[in-house]
Amino acid sequence: MQQWARIPKVMKTSWENLDMVPEAEEVSAIWNTARKTSWLWPRERRKVMCRALNGTTKNCIDYALVPKQWKISTLDTVALAGGDFDSHQKLAMASFRLRLKSAIQLQKKVPRFRTELLKNESTRNRYRINFYLAFNLENSSMNPEEIDLDTLAHESNEILIQTSETVLGRTNSSEKAWITDETIQMCKDKCAVANRQDRGSRDIS
């Protein structure tokens, strides 16, 4: 299951007019300050897009600092409105979104048996007889008054598994065909209907 998280902007400086925009050396000092005082170390320089108030985007010269450990999970990096050099604001850091993946816990594969064989009446009778004989043979020497329900349930489960392995056998999901016979027949019927409609339209014309 995927979760979303939004990382806030680190630093944003604004000026009242273009005359107050700092020089390149001052902008470099701003970047150095943001690098040293934030959690962005080690960092990656990534090009960002400037999004205007009307929703349109255009190329922006600014770069955003993205930590390396979150580089793969970064979805998009968008500079806020006014982050372009033509405006009265300079953006030192843009906000960006991350996709966080929850930890996947591996599960033990559950054994599966070919239960579709039980649709056959002879196989179903053979399965019933084998289970009945194995269960009676296992519990023939037990006194009914001394039977423990937990032990009986465990032994019944073991007998059921052994009978399924003997009569039905195990199956693997990789052995399943990628397309069933029913789907193939449906495709053939669809093609036949399409051909009849095509022939009918040609006869009318």
GROMACS .gro file of C-alpha atoms in nm:
model
  205
    1MET     CA    1   0.000   0.000   0.000
    2GLN     CA    2   0.144   0.335  -0.096
    3GLN     CA    3   0.135   0.639   0.127
    4TRP     CA    4   0.200   1.002   0.048
    5ALA     CA    5   0.411   1.254   0.233
    6ARG     CA    6   0.482   1.619   0.159
    7ILE     CA    7   0.818   1.770   0.249
    8PRO     CA    8   0.791   2.140   0.342
    9LYS     CA    9   1.004   2.404   0.176
   10VAL     CA   10   1.327   2.476   0.361
   11MET     CA   11   1.390   2.841   0.284
   12LYS     CA   12   1.222   3.106   0.070
   13THR     CA   13   1.340   3.466   0.037
   14SER     CA   14   1.139   3.743  -0.129
   15TRP     CA   15   1.207   4.101  -0.228
   16GLU     CA   16   0.974   4.392  -0.299
   17ASN     CA   17   1.113   4.476  -0.642
   18LEU     CA   18   1.370   4.361  -0.893
   19ASP     CA   19   1.625   4.619  -0.776
   20MET     CA   20   1.657   4.437  -0.446
   21VAL     CA   21   1.736   4.099  -0.605
   22PRO     CA   22   2.077   3.985  -0.471
   23GLU     CA   23   2.378   3.918  -0.687
   24ALA     CA   24   2.509   3.575  -0.778
   25GLU     CA   25   2.748   3.571  -0.482
   26GLU     CA   26   2.464   3.638  -0.240
   27VAL     CA   27   2.251   3.367  -0.398
   28SER     CA   28   2.542   3.125  -0.360
   29ALA     CA   29   2.566   3.219   0.006
   30ILE     CA   30   2.195   3.145   0.045
   31TRP     CA   31   2.246   2.799  -0.106
   32ASN     CA   32   2.541   2.730   0.123
   33THR     CA   33   2.337   2.833   0.426
   34ALA     CA   34   2.049   2.607   0.326
   35ARG     CA   35   2.289   2.320   0.268
   36LYS     CA   36   2.456   2.348   0.608
   37THR     CA   37   2.148   2.415   0.820
   38SER     CA   38   1.906   2.162   0.671
   39TRP     CA   39   1.864   1.786   0.651
   40LEU     CA   40   1.966   1.784   0.284
   41TRP     CA   41   2.310   1.630   0.324
   42PRO     CA   42   2.414   1.442   0.112
   43ARG     CA   43   2.215   1.612  -0.163
   44GLU     CA   44   2.124   1.592  -0.531
   45ARG     CA   45   2.073   1.889  -0.761
   46ARG     CA   46   1.751   1.839  -0.956
   47LYS     CA   47   1.592   2.070  -1.211
   48VAL     CA   48   1.249   2.199  -1.110
   49MET     CA   49   0.955   2.348  -1.295
   50CYS     CA   50   0.800   2.686  -1.219
   51ARG     CA   51   0.422   2.675  -1.184
   52ALA     CA   52   0.239   3.004  -1.244
   53LEU     CA   53  -0.080   3.111  -1.068
   54ASN     CA   54  -0.291   3.010  -1.370
   55GLY     CA   55  -0.165   2.651  -1.347
   56THR     CA   56   0.075   2.661  -1.642
   57THR     CA   57   0.434   2.546  -1.609
   58LYS     CA   58   0.753   2.669  -1.772
   59ASN     CA   59   1.124   2.610  -1.742
   60CYS     CA   60   1.288   2.751  -1.435
   61ILE     CA   61   1.660   2.808  -1.386
   62ASP     CA   62   1.650   2.725  -1.017
   63TYR     CA   63   1.755   2.385  -0.888
   64ALA     CA   64   1.624   2.200  -0.586
   65LEU     CA   65   1.832   2.007  -0.338
   66VAL     CA   66   1.699   1.654  -0.291
   67PRO     CA   67   1.854   1.406  -0.044
   68LYS     CA   68   2.005   1.100  -0.209
   69GLN     CA   69   1.820   0.853   0.009
   70TRP     CA   70   1.490   0.990  -0.124
   71LYS     CA   71   1.597   1.036  -0.486
   72ILE     CA   72   1.422   0.722  -0.616
   73SER     CA   73   1.098   0.794  -0.432
   74THR     CA   74   1.066   1.153  -0.556
   75LEU     CA   75   0.749   1.192  -0.761
   76ASP     CA   76   0.771   1.553  -0.873
   77THR     CA   77   0.952   1.870  -0.775
   78VAL     CA   78   0.760   2.191  -0.846
   79ALA     CA   79   0.873   2.543  -0.764
   80LEU     CA   80   0.610   2.770  -0.614
   81ALA     CA   81   0.467   3.069  -0.799
   82GLY     CA   82   0.719   3.352  -0.818
   83GLY     CA   83   1.020   3.124  -0.831
   84ASP     CA   84   1.126   3.241  -1.176
   85PHE     CA   85   1.399   3.499  -1.230
   86ASP     CA   86   1.150   3.735  -1.399
   87SER     CA   87   0.947   3.780  -1.081
   88HIS     CA   88   1.016   3.968  -0.759
   89GLN     CA   89   1.088   3.652  -0.561
   90LYS     CA   90   1.369   3.403  -0.552
   91LEU     CA   91   1.308   3.048  -0.439
   92ALA     CA   92   1.590   2.870  -0.260
   93MET     CA   93   1.399   2.546  -0.207
   94ALA     CA   94   1.082   2.407  -0.364
   95SER     CA   95   0.837   2.166  -0.207
   96PHE     CA   96   0.820   1.815  -0.347
   97ARG     CA   97   0.629   1.494  -0.285
   98LEU     CA   98   0.759   1.151  -0.197
   99ARG     CA   99   0.609   0.806  -0.241
  100LEU     CA  100   0.672   0.596   0.069
  101LYS     CA  101   0.639   0.218   0.036
  102SER     CA  102   0.537   0.007   0.331
  103ALA     CA  103   0.757  -0.284   0.426
  104ILE     CA  104   0.666  -0.609   0.253
  105GLN     CA  105   0.660  -0.912   0.479
  106LEU     CA  106   0.730  -1.237   0.300
  107GLN     CA  107   0.477  -1.510   0.364
  108LYS     CA  108   0.528  -1.883   0.351
  109LYS     CA  109   0.382  -2.044   0.043
  110VAL     CA  110   0.066  -2.241   0.119
  111PRO     CA  111   0.058  -2.590  -0.039
  112ARG     CA  112  -0.216  -2.629  -0.295
  113PHE     CA  113  -0.371  -2.949  -0.423
  114ARG     CA  114  -0.543  -3.028  -0.750
  115THR     CA  115  -0.893  -2.998  -0.607
  116GLU     CA  116  -1.045  -2.973  -0.954
  117LEU     CA  117  -1.000  -3.352  -0.981
  118LEU     CA  118  -1.271  -3.395  -0.717
  119LYS     CA  119  -1.529  -3.300  -0.980
  120ASN     CA  120  -1.482  -3.651  -1.118
  121GLU     CA  121  -1.706  -3.894  -0.933
  122SER     CA  122  -1.458  -4.184  -0.937
  123THR     CA  123  -1.178  -3.965  -0.801
  124ARG     CA  124  -1.406  -3.828  -0.531
  125ASN     CA  125  -1.504  -4.180  -0.420
  126ARG     CA  126  -1.139  -4.289  -0.417
  127TYR     CA  127  -1.048  -3.986  -0.207
  128ARG     CA  128  -1.328  -4.060   0.041
  129ILE     CA  129  -1.235  -4.429   0.074
  130ASN     CA  130  -0.862  -4.360   0.123
  131PHE     CA  131  -0.931  -4.103   0.392
  132TYR     CA  132  -1.178  -4.334   0.570
  133LEU     CA  133  -0.936  -4.630   0.571
  134ALA     CA  134  -0.639  -4.421   0.687
  135PHE     CA  135  -0.841  -4.257   0.963
  136ASN     CA  136  -0.979  -4.587   1.095
  137LEU     CA  137  -0.636  -4.751   1.080
  138GLU     CA  138  -0.483  -4.465   1.275
  139ASN     CA  139  -0.747  -4.460   1.548
  140SER     CA  140  -0.843  -4.829   1.567
  141SER     CA  141  -0.634  -4.897   1.877
  142MET     CA  142  -0.748  -4.586   2.065
  143ASN     CA  143  -0.997  -4.602   2.349
  144PRO     CA  144  -1.287  -4.362   2.278
  145GLU     CA  145  -1.281  -4.242   2.639
  146GLU     CA  146  -0.912  -4.149   2.616
  147ILE     CA  147  -0.930  -3.959   2.287
  148ASP     CA  148  -0.803  -3.602   2.313
  149LEU     CA  149  -0.984  -3.362   2.080
  150ASP     CA  150  -0.670  -3.159   2.003
  151THR     CA  151  -0.473  -3.473   1.920
  152LEU     CA  152  -0.760  -3.605   1.709
  153ALA     CA  153  -0.783  -3.279   1.514
  154HIS     CA  154  -0.407  -3.276   1.452
  155GLU     CA  155  -0.405  -3.638   1.334
  156SER     CA  156  -0.708  -3.578   1.112
  157ASN     CA  157  -0.531  -3.284   0.951
  158GLU     CA  158  -0.221  -3.493   0.883
  159ILE     CA  159  -0.432  -3.774   0.733
  160LEU     CA  160  -0.618  -3.524   0.516
  161ILE     CA  161  -0.291  -3.383   0.379
  162GLN     CA  162  -0.145  -3.727   0.311
  163THR     CA  163  -0.463  -3.841   0.134
  164SER     CA  164  -0.466  -3.525  -0.079
  165GLU     CA  165  -0.103  -3.577  -0.179
  166THR     CA  166  -0.169  -3.942  -0.268
  167VAL     CA  167  -0.496  -3.905  -0.460
  168LEU     CA  168  -0.490  -3.547  -0.592
  169GLY     CA  169  -0.127  -3.438  -0.593
  170ARG     CA  170   0.014  -3.089  -0.554
  171THR     CA  171  -0.016  -2.814  -0.810
  172ASN     CA  172   0.195  -2.512  -0.894
  173SER     CA  173   0.058  -2.174  -1.000
  174SER     CA  174   0.315  -2.157  -1.281
  175GLU     CA  175   0.155  -2.462  -1.442
  176LYS     CA  176  -0.168  -2.270  -1.497
  177ALA     CA  177  -0.225  -2.176  -1.860
  178TRP     CA  178  -0.216  -1.805  -1.940
  179ILE     CA  179  -0.550  -1.836  -2.124
  180THR     CA  180  -0.834  -2.078  -2.059
  181ASP     CA  181  -1.028  -2.282  -2.312
  182GLU     CA  182  -1.342  -2.083  -2.234
  183THR     CA  183  -1.166  -1.758  -2.325
  184ILE     CA  184  -1.041  -1.906  -2.653
  185GLN     CA  185  -1.393  -2.020  -2.741
  186MET     CA  186  -1.532  -1.674  -2.660
  187CYS     CA  187  -1.275  -1.517  -2.893
  188LYS     CA  188  -1.375  -1.756  -3.172
  189ASP     CA  189  -1.746  -1.680  -3.121
  190LYS     CA  190  -1.674  -1.308  -3.129
  191CYS     CA  191  -1.482  -1.341  -3.456
  192ALA     CA  192  -1.764  -1.548  -3.607
  193VAL     CA  193  -2.024  -1.284  -3.515
  194ALA     CA  194  -1.803  -1.008  -3.656
  195ASN     CA  195  -1.759  -1.200  -3.982
  196ARG     CA  196  -2.135  -1.252  -4.017
  197GLN     CA  197  -2.200  -0.883  -3.960
  198ASP     CA  198  -1.931  -0.791  -4.212
  199ARG     CA  199  -2.078  -1.025  -4.475
  200GLY     CA  200  -2.425  -0.886  -4.410
  201SER     CA  201  -2.309  -0.527  -4.456
  202ARG     CA  202  -2.138  -0.618  -4.785
  203ASP     CA  203  -2.454  -0.790  -4.913
  204ILE     CA  204  -2.665  -0.483  -4.836
  205SER     CA  205  -2.425  -0.249  -5.011
   0.00000   0.00000   0.00000
